[in-house]
Amino acid sequence: MPMRIKRSLKSFPIVHIAYELLPHPSSMINPLMKSKVDIKSITDWDFYPTYEAYVDMMYQFASDYPDLCEVFSVGQSVEGREILFARISDNVGLEEGEAQFLYTATMHGDETAGFVLFLRLIDYLLSNYGSDEQVTRLVQNLDIWINPAANPDGTYAAGNNTVNGATRYNANWVDLNRNYPDPQDGPHPDGNEWQAETIVFMNLAENNHFTMAANVHGGAEVVNYPWDTWPQLHADDVWWQFVSREYADTVHVYAPAYYMNMFNNGITNGYQWYTTNGNRQDYMNYFHQCREFILEISDDKLLPASQLPAHWEYNYRSFLNYMEQALYGFNGTVTDSESGLPVRAQVFIENHDTDSSMVFSDPSTGKYFRPIYEGAYTLIVSASGYQSDTITQMTIENRQSKTMDSELVYTGAGLGENNNLHLFEVRPNPGNGIFLLISQTAEKISGTIEITSMNGSIVYQNDATFDAGDNSRLIDLRNQAKGFYLLRFNSHEGVFTKKITLQ
């Protein structure tokens, strides 16, 4: 876009049009920066940290609260900056089968409000644990992951000492929120290869089991819920409106009348606002069955540092309330009836789920979490080689949690009974044509992916190698008819088979 504008300006003198070229908005702000920060001495949070100060602040959280917080890098940006997460729980680092919750910000590097607000949220959760009832409940019952700077190269485009000059894009001038596989437009909807930052987050999603998430932006003030890529509504559209309305209504109690009051008084369906392809919200919802929305919290992209405390006051209660929604709805543990071991199973709501809105139990714990709007539902729990378990007419209220465990009886029937590569899975399944075959092991495995229709015709065939740094393959079946297909991955180590459903 900038290059197109410049070429157009060259023609203005020819047609005698006077113009003034204004500076980029981010260059007009001289934000207060701090290079040395002691978290425990912060009072107003009215500054931006340098990159080195940001890294130091993150690791100070872990050193100050070692029983509640661990901090680590999940990978590096194009220019080698760390993509850092704070992981918070009352037994941090232990697998307790809790719902995982994900917050990230600054995916667009010049949309900086969420950067400092999420640093402050980490501090708020840690410093108020044990004294604030809601914070204590969240830390005790969730596995919380917070990433304040998802695109550090964009935020520090002008150097590590300032966010002045921050850019939307990463160092390769790619919009990271158009760079994800899209359920409608395929693996590379923007025409670019997956960027380093995109791959980091895709691997994060594949190696975890996030129940809910939010991706924080700026440039508007609205809660944007899925879908963005296509016009049909999400199966849980009523629930999405409910939690989005809760977020915005809580904001309205504590913010000026002009804040977050546009669109439908602060909330919008993404496609009805404007359609985008390849964003992380749709990727997480469709391919990982994670309930993620986009949160726009500031009309100003590069928010003046002096306004950060006010935006915290407007939003922090809603941050907490949204996290708490991950505790509500149906939950339970799926196990093998004989051994009691966990089973990875699909939990499907009859006459409700569509477009990959079902959820799966975690293969290591058997736990599943299914946020849902109040009503009466029939749950079908199924896994390859097992007899399905149907749980009929289960009623639930909003802000209620109901546990529904399931013991599946192994029958040995059905596709997948001869699998000897158990550490593979297909997401989503059922799907609309774009599937991910994911390896759950760090071991290097090479083989051939082959997909056949139920009449035996081969509709897809490709060689693939999986290892720790490249553990998934995207399969595009959008040109095939709806129905059932058999996926086989043949390797020297064994054969993985799975029935997949194209909706």
mmCIF file with all atom_site columns, C-alpha atoms in Angstrom, residues 132-334:
data_model
loop_
_atom_site.group_PDB
_atom_site.id
_atom_site.type_symbol
_atom_site.label_atom_id
_atom_site.label_alt_id
_atom_site.label_comp_id
_atom_site.label_asym_id
_atom_site.label_entity_id
_atom_site.label_seq_id
_atom_site.pdbx_PDB_ins_code
_atom_site.Cartn_x
_atom_site.Cartn_y
_atom_site.Cartn_z
_atom_site.occupancy
_atom_site.B_iso_or_equiv
_atom_site.pdbx_formal_charge
_atom_site.auth_seq_id
_atom_site.auth_comp_id
_atom_site.auth_asym_id
_atom_site.auth_atom_id
_atom_site.pdbx_PDB_model_num
ATOM 1   C CA . ASP A 1 132 ? -8.229  -11.658 45.199 1.00 0.00 ? 132 ASP A CA 1
ATOM 2   C CA . GLU A 1 133 ? -10.938 -14.333 44.953 1.00 0.00 ? 133 GLU A CA 1
ATOM 3   C CA . GLN A 1 134 ? -11.339 -14.262 41.153 1.00 0.00 ? 134 GLN A CA 1
ATOM 4   C CA . VAL A 1 135 ? -7.599  -14.188 40.449 1.00 0.00 ? 135 VAL A CA 1
ATOM 5   C CA . THR A 1 136 ? -7.011  -17.060 42.863 1.00 0.00 ? 136 THR A CA 1
ATOM 6   C CA . ARG A 1 137 ? -9.758  -19.118 41.220 1.00 0.00 ? 137 ARG A CA 1
ATOM 7   C CA . LEU A 1 138 ? -8.290  -18.528 37.760 1.00 0.00 ? 138 LEU A CA 1
ATOM 8   C CA . VAL A 1 139 ? -4.727  -19.373 38.740 1.00 0.00 ? 139 VAL A CA 1
ATOM 9   C CA . GLN A 1 140 ? -5.830  -22.504 40.593 1.00 0.00 ? 140 GLN A CA 1
ATOM 10  C CA . ASN A 1 141 ? -8.043  -23.849 37.817 1.00 0.00 ? 141 ASN A CA 1
ATOM 11  C CA . LEU A 1 142 ? -6.463  -22.724 34.540 1.00 0.00 ? 142 LEU A CA 1
ATOM 12  C CA . ASP A 1 143 ? -3.156  -23.244 32.780 1.00 0.00 ? 143 ASP A CA 1
ATOM 13  C CA . ILE A 1 144 ? -2.609  -19.618 31.668 1.00 0.00 ? 144 ILE A CA 1
ATOM 14  C CA . TRP A 1 145 ? -0.262  -18.616 28.827 1.00 0.00 ? 145 TRP A CA 1
ATOM 15  C CA . ILE A 1 146 ? 0.397   -14.923 28.111 1.00 0.00 ? 146 ILE A CA 1
ATOM 16  C CA . ASN A 1 147 ? 2.530   -13.554 25.266 1.00 0.00 ? 147 ASN A CA 1
ATOM 17  C CA . PRO A 1 148 ? 2.701   -9.723  25.259 1.00 0.00 ? 148 PRO A CA 1
ATOM 18  C CA . ALA A 1 149 ? 4.809   -9.361  22.074 1.00 0.00 ? 149 ALA A CA 1
ATOM 19  C CA . ALA A 1 150 ? 3.913   -11.728 19.227 1.00 0.00 ? 150 ALA A CA 1
ATOM 20  C CA . ASN A 1 151 ? 5.722   -9.640  16.588 1.00 0.00 ? 151 ASN A CA 1
ATOM 21  C CA . PRO A 1 152 ? 8.752   -8.094  18.323 1.00 0.00 ? 152 PRO A CA 1
ATOM 22  C CA . ASP A 1 153 ? 10.445  -7.216  15.015 1.00 0.00 ? 153 ASP A CA 1
ATOM 23  C CA . GLY A 1 154 ? 7.480   -5.051  14.059 1.00 0.00 ? 154 GLY A CA 1
ATOM 24  C CA . THR A 1 155 ? 7.234   -3.398  17.472 1.00 0.00 ? 155 THR A CA 1
ATOM 25  C CA . TYR A 1 156 ? 10.967  -2.633  17.559 1.00 0.00 ? 156 TYR A CA 1
ATOM 26  C CA . ALA A 1 157 ? 11.341  -1.972  13.829 1.00 0.00 ? 157 ALA A CA 1
ATOM 27  C CA . ALA A 1 158 ? 13.346  1.191   14.538 1.00 0.00 ? 158 ALA A CA 1
ATOM 28  C CA . GLY A 1 159 ? 15.642  -0.550  17.022 1.00 0.00 ? 159 GLY A CA 1
ATOM 29  C CA . ASN A 1 160 ? 15.480  -2.183  20.423 1.00 0.00 ? 160 ASN A CA 1
ATOM 30  C CA . ASN A 1 161 ? 15.378  1.119   22.303 1.00 0.00 ? 161 ASN A CA 1
ATOM 31  C CA . THR A 1 162 ? 12.071  2.489   21.022 1.00 0.00 ? 162 THR A CA 1
ATOM 32  C CA . VAL A 1 163 ? 8.607   1.551   19.792 1.00 0.00 ? 163 VAL A CA 1
ATOM 33  C CA . ASN A 1 164 ? 8.564   4.816   17.851 1.00 0.00 ? 164 ASN A CA 1
ATOM 34  C CA . GLY A 1 165 ? 8.452   3.763   14.213 1.00 0.00 ? 165 GLY A CA 1
ATOM 35  C CA . ALA A 1 166 ? 6.772   0.425   14.977 1.00 0.00 ? 166 ALA A CA 1
ATOM 36  C CA . THR A 1 167 ? 5.265   -1.294  11.945 1.00 0.00 ? 167 THR A CA 1
ATOM 37  C CA . ARG A 1 168 ? 2.305   -3.564  11.379 1.00 0.00 ? 168 ARG A CA 1
ATOM 38  C CA . TYR A 1 169 ? 4.396   -6.153  9.562  1.00 0.00 ? 169 TYR A CA 1
ATOM 39  C CA . ASN A 1 170 ? 7.221   -8.479  10.503 1.00 0.00 ? 170 ASN A CA 1
ATOM 40  C CA . ALA A 1 171 ? 10.777  -7.998  9.243  1.00 0.00 ? 171 ALA A CA 1
ATOM 41  C CA . ASN A 1 172 ? 9.865   -9.559  5.883  1.00 0.00 ? 172 ASN A CA 1
ATOM 42  C CA . TRP A 1 173 ? 7.051   -7.028  5.480  1.00 0.00 ? 173 TRP A CA 1
ATOM 43  C CA . VAL A 1 174 ? 4.399   -9.742  5.866  1.00 0.00 ? 174 VAL A CA 1
ATOM 44  C CA . ASP A 1 175 ? 1.127   -9.239  7.739  1.00 0.00 ? 175 ASP A CA 1
ATOM 45  C CA . LEU A 1 176 ? 1.239   -12.086 10.246 1.00 0.00 ? 176 LEU A CA 1
ATOM 46  C CA . ASN A 1 177 ? -2.526  -12.016 10.685 1.00 0.00 ? 177 ASN A CA 1
ATOM 47  C CA . ARG A 1 178 ? -3.018  -13.017 7.040  1.00 0.00 ? 178 ARG A CA 1
ATOM 48  C CA . ASN A 1 179 ? -0.314  -15.693 7.061  1.00 0.00 ? 179 ASN A CA 1
ATOM 49  C CA . TYR A 1 180 ? -2.116  -18.694 8.606  1.00 0.00 ? 180 TYR A CA 1
ATOM 50  C CA . PRO A 1 181 ? -3.807  -21.638 6.900  1.00 0.00 ? 181 PRO A CA 1
ATOM 51  C CA . ASP A 1 182 ? -7.387  -20.676 6.166  1.00 0.00 ? 182 ASP A CA 1
ATOM 52  C CA . PRO A 1 183 ? -10.391 -23.040 6.243  1.00 0.00 ? 183 PRO A CA 1
ATOM 53  C CA . GLN A 1 184 ? -11.711 -21.540 3.013  1.00 0.00 ? 184 GLN A CA 1
ATOM 54  C CA . ASP A 1 185 ? -8.653  -20.205 1.163  1.00 0.00 ? 185 ASP A CA 1
ATOM 55  C CA . GLY A 1 186 ? -6.096  -22.919 1.818  1.00 0.00 ? 186 GLY A CA 1
ATOM 56  C CA . PRO A 1 187 ? -2.613  -23.114 3.333  1.00 0.00 ? 187 PRO A CA 1
ATOM 57  C CA . HIS A 1 188 ? -1.172  -19.829 2.009  1.00 0.00 ? 188 HIS A CA 1
ATOM 58  C CA . PRO A 1 189 ? -4.047  -17.375 1.483  1.00 0.00 ? 189 PRO A CA 1
ATOM 59  C CA . ASP A 1 190 ? -1.707  -14.356 1.322  1.00 0.00 ? 190 ASP A CA 1
ATOM 60  C CA . GLY A 1 191 ? 0.649   -15.955 -1.215 1.00 0.00 ? 191 GLY A CA 1
ATOM 61  C CA . ASN A 1 192 ? 3.555   -15.899 1.245  1.00 0.00 ? 192 ASN A CA 1
ATOM 62  C CA . GLU A 1 193 ? 5.416   -18.741 2.867  1.00 0.00 ? 193 GLU A CA 1
ATOM 63  C CA . TRP A 1 194 ? 4.669   -19.225 6.536  1.00 0.00 ? 194 TRP A CA 1
ATOM 64  C CA . GLN A 1 195 ? 6.805   -16.799 8.477  1.00 0.00 ? 195 GLN A CA 1
ATOM 65  C CA . ALA A 1 196 ? 9.049   -17.720 11.403 1.00 0.00 ? 196 ALA A CA 1
ATOM 66  C CA . GLU A 1 197 ? 6.568   -16.150 13.807 1.00 0.00 ? 197 GLU A CA 1
ATOM 67  C CA . THR A 1 198 ? 3.653   -18.017 12.213 1.00 0.00 ? 198 THR A CA 1
ATOM 68  C CA . ILE A 1 199 ? 5.432   -21.358 12.450 1.00 0.00 ? 199 ILE A CA 1
ATOM 69  C CA . VAL A 1 200 ? 6.247   -20.721 16.108 1.00 0.00 ? 200 VAL A CA 1
ATOM 70  C CA . PHE A 1 201 ? 2.579   -20.207 16.936 1.00 0.00 ? 201 PHE A CA 1
ATOM 71  C CA . MET A 1 202 ? 1.398   -23.098 14.766 1.00 0.00 ? 202 MET A CA 1
ATOM 72  C CA . ASN A 1 203 ? 3.790   -25.421 16.597 1.00 0.00 ? 203 ASN A CA 1
ATOM 73  C CA . LEU A 1 204 ? 2.624   -23.989 19.928 1.00 0.00 ? 204 LEU A CA 1
ATOM 74  C CA . ALA A 1 205 ? -1.004  -24.746 19.055 1.00 0.00 ? 205 ALA A CA 1
ATOM 75  C CA . GLU A 1 206 ? -0.198  -28.245 17.832 1.00 0.00 ? 206 GLU A CA 1
ATOM 76  C CA . ASN A 1 207 ? 1.788   -29.114 20.964 1.00 0.00 ? 207 ASN A CA 1
ATOM 77  C CA . ASN A 1 208 ? -0.838  -27.843 23.391 1.00 0.00 ? 208 ASN A CA 1
ATOM 78  C CA . HIS A 1 209 ? -4.586  -28.128 23.881 1.00 0.00 ? 209 HIS A CA 1
ATOM 79  C CA . PHE A 1 210 ? -5.886  -24.573 24.295 1.00 0.00 ? 210 PHE A CA 1
ATOM 80  C CA . THR A 1 211 ? -9.546  -24.260 25.260 1.00 0.00 ? 211 THR A CA 1
ATOM 81  C CA . MET A 1 212 ? -9.893  -20.499 24.762 1.00 0.00 ? 212 MET A CA 1
ATOM 82  C CA . ALA A 1 213 ? -7.740  -17.639 23.531 1.00 0.00 ? 213 ALA A CA 1
ATOM 83  C CA . ALA A 1 214 ? -7.741  -13.994 22.503 1.00 0.00 ? 214 ALA A CA 1
ATOM 84  C CA . ASN A 1 215 ? -5.571  -12.114 20.040 1.00 0.00 ? 215 ASN A CA 1
ATOM 85  C CA . VAL A 1 216 ? -5.290  -8.425  20.964 1.00 0.00 ? 216 VAL A CA 1
ATOM 86  C CA . HIS A 1 217 ? -5.038  -5.658  18.357 1.00 0.00 ? 217 HIS A CA 1
ATOM 87  C CA . GLY A 1 218 ? -5.520  -1.902  17.964 1.00 0.00 ? 218 GLY A CA 1
ATOM 88  C CA . GLY A 1 219 ? -6.955  0.466   15.379 1.00 0.00 ? 219 GLY A CA 1
ATOM 89  C CA . ALA A 1 220 ? -10.534 0.001   16.557 1.00 0.00 ? 220 ALA A CA 1
ATOM 90  C CA . GLU A 1 221 ? -12.419 -0.647  19.774 1.00 0.00 ? 221 GLU A CA 1
ATOM 91  C CA . VAL A 1 222 ? -14.519 -3.773  19.398 1.00 0.00 ? 222 VAL A CA 1
ATOM 92  C CA . VAL A 1 223 ? -14.783 -7.458  20.238 1.00 0.00 ? 223 VAL A CA 1
ATOM 93  C CA . ASN A 1 224 ? -14.547 -9.368  16.920 1.00 0.00 ? 224 ASN A CA 1
ATOM 94  C CA . TYR A 1 225 ? -15.844 -12.934 17.057 1.00 0.00 ? 225 TYR A CA 1
ATOM 95  C CA . PRO A 1 226 ? -15.636 -15.659 14.342 1.00 0.00 ? 226 PRO A CA 1
ATOM 96  C CA . TRP A 1 227 ? -15.877 -16.268 11.558 1.00 0.00 ? 227 TRP A CA 1
ATOM 97  C CA . ASP A 1 228 ? -13.830 -13.827 9.475  1.00 0.00 ? 228 ASP A CA 1
ATOM 98  C CA . THR A 1 229 ? -13.273 -15.884 6.326  1.00 0.00 ? 229 THR A CA 1
ATOM 99  C CA . TRP A 1 230 ? -16.847 -16.855 5.392  1.00 0.00 ? 230 TRP A CA 1
ATOM 100 C CA . PRO A 1 231 ? -20.413 -15.625 5.957  1.00 0.00 ? 231 PRO A CA 1
ATOM 101 C CA . GLN A 1 232 ? -21.932 -18.625 7.737  1.00 0.00 ? 232 GLN A CA 1
ATOM 102 C CA . LEU A 1 233 ? -22.210 -18.207 11.478 1.00 0.00 ? 233 LEU A CA 1
ATOM 103 C CA . HIS A 1 234 ? -20.199 -20.242 13.958 1.00 0.00 ? 234 HIS A CA 1
ATOM 104 C CA . ALA A 1 235 ? -22.102 -23.161 15.479 1.00 0.00 ? 235 ALA A CA 1
ATOM 105 C CA . ASP A 1 236 ? -21.637 -21.400 18.825 1.00 0.00 ? 236 ASP A CA 1
ATOM 106 C CA . ASP A 1 237 ? -22.635 -17.965 17.515 1.00 0.00 ? 237 ASP A CA 1
ATOM 107 C CA . VAL A 1 238 ? -25.086 -17.381 20.390 1.00 0.00 ? 238 VAL A CA 1
ATOM 108 C CA . TRP A 1 239 ? -22.355 -18.243 22.904 1.00 0.00 ? 239 TRP A CA 1
ATOM 109 C CA . TRP A 1 240 ? -19.907 -15.976 21.082 1.00 0.00 ? 240 TRP A CA 1
ATOM 110 C CA . GLN A 1 241 ? -22.354 -13.083 21.267 1.00 0.00 ? 241 GLN A CA 1
ATOM 111 C CA . PHE A 1 242 ? -22.917 -13.822 24.950 1.00 0.00 ? 242 PHE A CA 1
ATOM 112 C CA . VAL A 1 243 ? -19.221 -13.750 25.956 1.00 0.00 ? 243 VAL A CA 1
ATOM 113 C CA . SER A 1 244 ? -18.477 -10.806 23.647 1.00 0.00 ? 244 SER A CA 1
ATOM 114 C CA . ARG A 1 245 ? -21.400 -8.878  25.105 1.00 0.00 ? 245 ARG A CA 1
ATOM 115 C CA . GLU A 1 246 ? -20.147 -9.664  28.614 1.00 0.00 ? 246 GLU A CA 1
ATOM 116 C CA . TYR A 1 247 ? -16.732 -8.286  27.700 1.00 0.00 ? 247 TYR A CA 1
ATOM 117 C CA . ALA A 1 248 ? -18.052 -5.056  26.175 1.00 0.00 ? 248 ALA A CA 1
ATOM 118 C CA . ASP A 1 249 ? -20.762 -4.449  28.788 1.00 0.00 ? 249 ASP A CA 1
ATOM 119 C CA . THR A 1 250 ? -18.238 -4.765  31.603 1.00 0.00 ? 250 THR A CA 1
ATOM 120 C CA . VAL A 1 251 ? -15.963 -2.299  29.798 1.00 0.00 ? 251 VAL A CA 1
ATOM 121 C CA . HIS A 1 252 ? -18.836 0.184   29.500 1.00 0.00 ? 252 HIS A CA 1
ATOM 122 C CA . VAL A 1 253 ? -19.260 0.294   33.285 1.00 0.00 ? 253 VAL A CA 1
ATOM 123 C CA . TYR A 1 254 ? -15.690 1.523   33.785 1.00 0.00 ? 254 TYR A CA 1
ATOM 124 C CA . ALA A 1 255 ? -14.898 3.451   30.590 1.00 0.00 ? 255 ALA A CA 1
ATOM 125 C CA . PRO A 1 256 ? -16.037 6.797   29.148 1.00 0.00 ? 256 PRO A CA 1
ATOM 126 C CA . ALA A 1 257 ? -19.218 6.724   27.072 1.00 0.00 ? 257 ALA A CA 1
ATOM 127 C CA . TYR A 1 258 ? -17.249 7.056   23.828 1.00 0.00 ? 258 TYR A CA 1
ATOM 128 C CA . TYR A 1 259 ? -15.086 3.950   24.415 1.00 0.00 ? 259 TYR A CA 1
ATOM 129 C CA . MET A 1 260 ? -15.962 0.684   22.648 1.00 0.00 ? 260 MET A CA 1
ATOM 130 C CA . ASN A 1 261 ? -19.392 1.963   21.614 1.00 0.00 ? 261 ASN A CA 1
ATOM 131 C CA . MET A 1 262 ? -19.299 1.465   17.832 1.00 0.00 ? 262 MET A CA 1
ATOM 132 C CA . PHE A 1 263 ? -20.599 -1.440  15.742 1.00 0.00 ? 263 PHE A CA 1
ATOM 133 C CA . ASN A 1 264 ? -23.184 -3.328  17.830 1.00 0.00 ? 264 ASN A CA 1
ATOM 134 C CA . ASN A 1 265 ? -22.265 -1.322  20.918 1.00 0.00 ? 265 ASN A CA 1
ATOM 135 C CA . GLY A 1 266 ? -18.825 -2.898  21.063 1.00 0.00 ? 266 GLY A CA 1
ATOM 136 C CA . ILE A 1 267 ? -19.147 -6.320  19.408 1.00 0.00 ? 267 ILE A CA 1
ATOM 137 C CA . THR A 1 268 ? -19.189 -7.595  15.826 1.00 0.00 ? 268 THR A CA 1
ATOM 138 C CA . ASN A 1 269 ? -19.125 -10.750 13.792 1.00 0.00 ? 269 ASN A CA 1
ATOM 139 C CA . GLY A 1 270 ? -15.843 -10.621 11.866 1.00 0.00 ? 270 GLY A CA 1
ATOM 140 C CA . TYR A 1 271 ? -17.206 -11.316 8.389  1.00 0.00 ? 271 TYR A CA 1
ATOM 141 C CA . GLN A 1 272 ? -20.005 -8.776  8.838  1.00 0.00 ? 272 GLN A CA 1
ATOM 142 C CA . TRP A 1 273 ? -17.387 -6.132  9.690  1.00 0.00 ? 273 TRP A CA 1
ATOM 143 C CA . TYR A 1 274 ? -14.998 -6.996  6.850  1.00 0.00 ? 274 TYR A CA 1
ATOM 144 C CA . THR A 1 275 ? -13.792 -10.340 5.628  1.00 0.00 ? 275 THR A CA 1
ATOM 145 C CA . THR A 1 276 ? -10.175 -11.418 6.068  1.00 0.00 ? 276 THR A CA 1
ATOM 146 C CA . ASN A 1 277 ? -8.388  -14.624 5.151  1.00 0.00 ? 277 ASN A CA 1
ATOM 147 C CA . GLY A 1 278 ? -5.504  -16.334 6.888  1.00 0.00 ? 278 GLY A CA 1
ATOM 148 C CA . ASN A 1 279 ? -5.973  -14.819 10.318 1.00 0.00 ? 279 ASN A CA 1
ATOM 149 C CA . ARG A 1 280 ? -5.083  -16.624 13.501 1.00 0.00 ? 280 ARG A CA 1
ATOM 150 C CA . GLN A 1 281 ? -8.579  -16.443 14.958 1.00 0.00 ? 281 GLN A CA 1
ATOM 151 C CA . ASP A 1 282 ? -10.079 -18.631 12.250 1.00 0.00 ? 282 ASP A CA 1
ATOM 152 C CA . TYR A 1 283 ? -7.004  -20.887 12.227 1.00 0.00 ? 283 TYR A CA 1
ATOM 153 C CA . MET A 1 284 ? -7.302  -21.577 15.958 1.00 0.00 ? 284 MET A CA 1
ATOM 154 C CA . ASN A 1 285 ? -11.062 -22.106 15.847 1.00 0.00 ? 285 ASN A CA 1
ATOM 155 C CA . TYR A 1 286 ? -11.126 -24.353 12.786 1.00 0.00 ? 286 TYR A CA 1
ATOM 156 C CA . PHE A 1 287 ? -7.904  -26.359 12.997 1.00 0.00 ? 287 PHE A CA 1
ATOM 157 C CA . HIS A 1 288 ? -7.502  -26.550 16.785 1.00 0.00 ? 288 HIS A CA 1
ATOM 158 C CA . GLN A 1 289 ? -11.061 -26.266 18.118 1.00 0.00 ? 289 GLN A CA 1
ATOM 159 C CA . CYS A 1 290 ? -9.917  -23.402 20.365 1.00 0.00 ? 290 CYS A CA 1
ATOM 160 C CA . ARG A 1 291 ? -12.404 -20.602 21.039 1.00 0.00 ? 291 ARG A CA 1
ATOM 161 C CA . GLU A 1 292 ? -10.390 -17.513 20.068 1.00 0.00 ? 292 GLU A CA 1
ATOM 162 C CA . PHE A 1 293 ? -11.598 -14.002 19.281 1.00 0.00 ? 293 PHE A CA 1
ATOM 163 C CA . ILE A 1 294 ? -9.888  -10.816 18.125 1.00 0.00 ? 294 ILE A CA 1
ATOM 164 C CA . LEU A 1 295 ? -9.945  -8.017  20.663 1.00 0.00 ? 295 LEU A CA 1
ATOM 165 C CA . GLU A 1 296 ? -9.453  -4.456  19.384 1.00 0.00 ? 296 GLU A CA 1
ATOM 166 C CA . ILE A 1 297 ? -8.821  -2.255  22.416 1.00 0.00 ? 297 ILE A CA 1
ATOM 167 C CA . SER A 1 298 ? -7.596  1.111   21.113 1.00 0.00 ? 298 SER A CA 1
ATOM 168 C CA . ASP A 1 299 ? -8.541  3.349   18.202 1.00 0.00 ? 299 ASP A CA 1
ATOM 169 C CA . ASP A 1 300 ? -4.942  4.595   18.315 1.00 0.00 ? 300 ASP A CA 1
ATOM 170 C CA . LYS A 1 301 ? -2.598  1.885   17.143 1.00 0.00 ? 301 LYS A CA 1
ATOM 171 C CA . LEU A 1 302 ? 0.514   3.250   18.835 1.00 0.00 ? 302 LEU A CA 1
ATOM 172 C CA . LEU A 1 303 ? -1.193  4.371   22.006 1.00 0.00 ? 303 LEU A CA 1
ATOM 173 C CA . PRO A 1 304 ? 0.546   7.209   23.869 1.00 0.00 ? 304 PRO A CA 1
ATOM 174 C CA . ALA A 1 305 ? 2.104   5.762   27.011 1.00 0.00 ? 305 ALA A CA 1
ATOM 175 C CA . SER A 1 306 ? 0.196   8.213   29.209 1.00 0.00 ? 306 SER A CA 1
ATOM 176 C CA . GLN A 1 307 ? -3.081  6.564   28.114 1.00 0.00 ? 307 GLN A CA 1
ATOM 177 C CA . LEU A 1 308 ? -2.050  3.031   29.045 1.00 0.00 ? 308 LEU A CA 1
ATOM 178 C CA . PRO A 1 309 ? -3.257  3.233   32.689 1.00 0.00 ? 309 PRO A CA 1
ATOM 179 C CA . ALA A 1 310 ? -6.714  4.370   31.548 1.00 0.00 ? 310 ALA A CA 1
ATOM 180 C CA . HIS A 1 311 ? -7.016  1.525   29.038 1.00 0.00 ? 311 HIS A CA 1
ATOM 181 C CA . TRP A 1 312 ? -6.028  -0.918  31.755 1.00 0.00 ? 312 TRP A CA 1
ATOM 182 C CA . GLU A 1 313 ? -8.829  0.431   33.933 1.00 0.00 ? 313 GLU A CA 1
ATOM 183 C CA . TYR A 1 314 ? -11.301 0.036   31.066 1.00 0.00 ? 314 TYR A CA 1
ATOM 184 C CA . ASN A 1 315 ? -10.325 -3.566  30.247 1.00 0.00 ? 315 ASN A CA 1
ATOM 185 C CA . TYR A 1 316 ? -8.732  -5.560  33.037 1.00 0.00 ? 316 TYR A CA 1
ATOM 186 C CA . ARG A 1 317 ? -11.976 -6.827  34.593 1.00 0.00 ? 317 ARG A CA 1
ATOM 187 C CA . SER A 1 318 ? -13.088 -8.013  31.161 1.00 0.00 ? 318 SER A CA 1
ATOM 188 C CA . PHE A 1 319 ? -9.724  -9.746  30.672 1.00 0.00 ? 319 PHE A CA 1
ATOM 189 C CA . LEU A 1 320 ? -10.445 -11.766 33.811 1.00 0.00 ? 320 LEU A CA 1
ATOM 190 C CA . ASN A 1 321 ? -14.095 -12.450 32.972 1.00 0.00 ? 321 ASN A CA 1
ATOM 191 C CA . TYR A 1 322 ? -13.200 -13.781 29.542 1.00 0.00 ? 322 TYR A CA 1
ATOM 192 C CA . MET A 1 323 ? -10.602 -16.090 31.071 1.00 0.00 ? 323 MET A CA 1
ATOM 193 C CA . GLU A 1 324 ? -13.210 -17.382 33.485 1.00 0.00 ? 324 GLU A CA 1
ATOM 194 C CA . GLN A 1 325 ? -15.454 -18.505 30.626 1.00 0.00 ? 325 GLN A CA 1
ATOM 195 C CA . ALA A 1 326 ? -12.949 -21.315 29.993 1.00 0.00 ? 326 ALA A CA 1
ATOM 196 C CA . LEU A 1 327 ? -14.103 -22.856 33.294 1.00 0.00 ? 327 LEU A CA 1
ATOM 197 C CA . TYR A 1 328 ? -17.742 -23.090 32.220 1.00 0.00 ? 328 TYR A CA 1
ATOM 198 C CA . GLY A 1 329 ? -19.621 -25.499 29.979 1.00 0.00 ? 329 GLY A CA 1
ATOM 199 C CA . PHE A 1 330 ? -19.242 -29.259 29.692 1.00 0.00 ? 330 PHE A CA 1
ATOM 200 C CA . ASN A 1 331 ? -16.038 -30.936 30.775 1.00 0.00 ? 331 ASN A CA 1
ATOM 201 C CA . GLY A 1 332 ? -14.898 -34.408 31.643 1.00 0.00 ? 332 GLY A CA 1
ATOM 202 C CA . THR A 1 333 ? -12.387 -37.202 31.232 1.00 0.00 ? 333 THR A CA 1
ATOM 203 C CA . VAL A 1 334 ? -12.483 -39.858 28.513 1.00 0.00 ? 334 VAL A CA 1
#
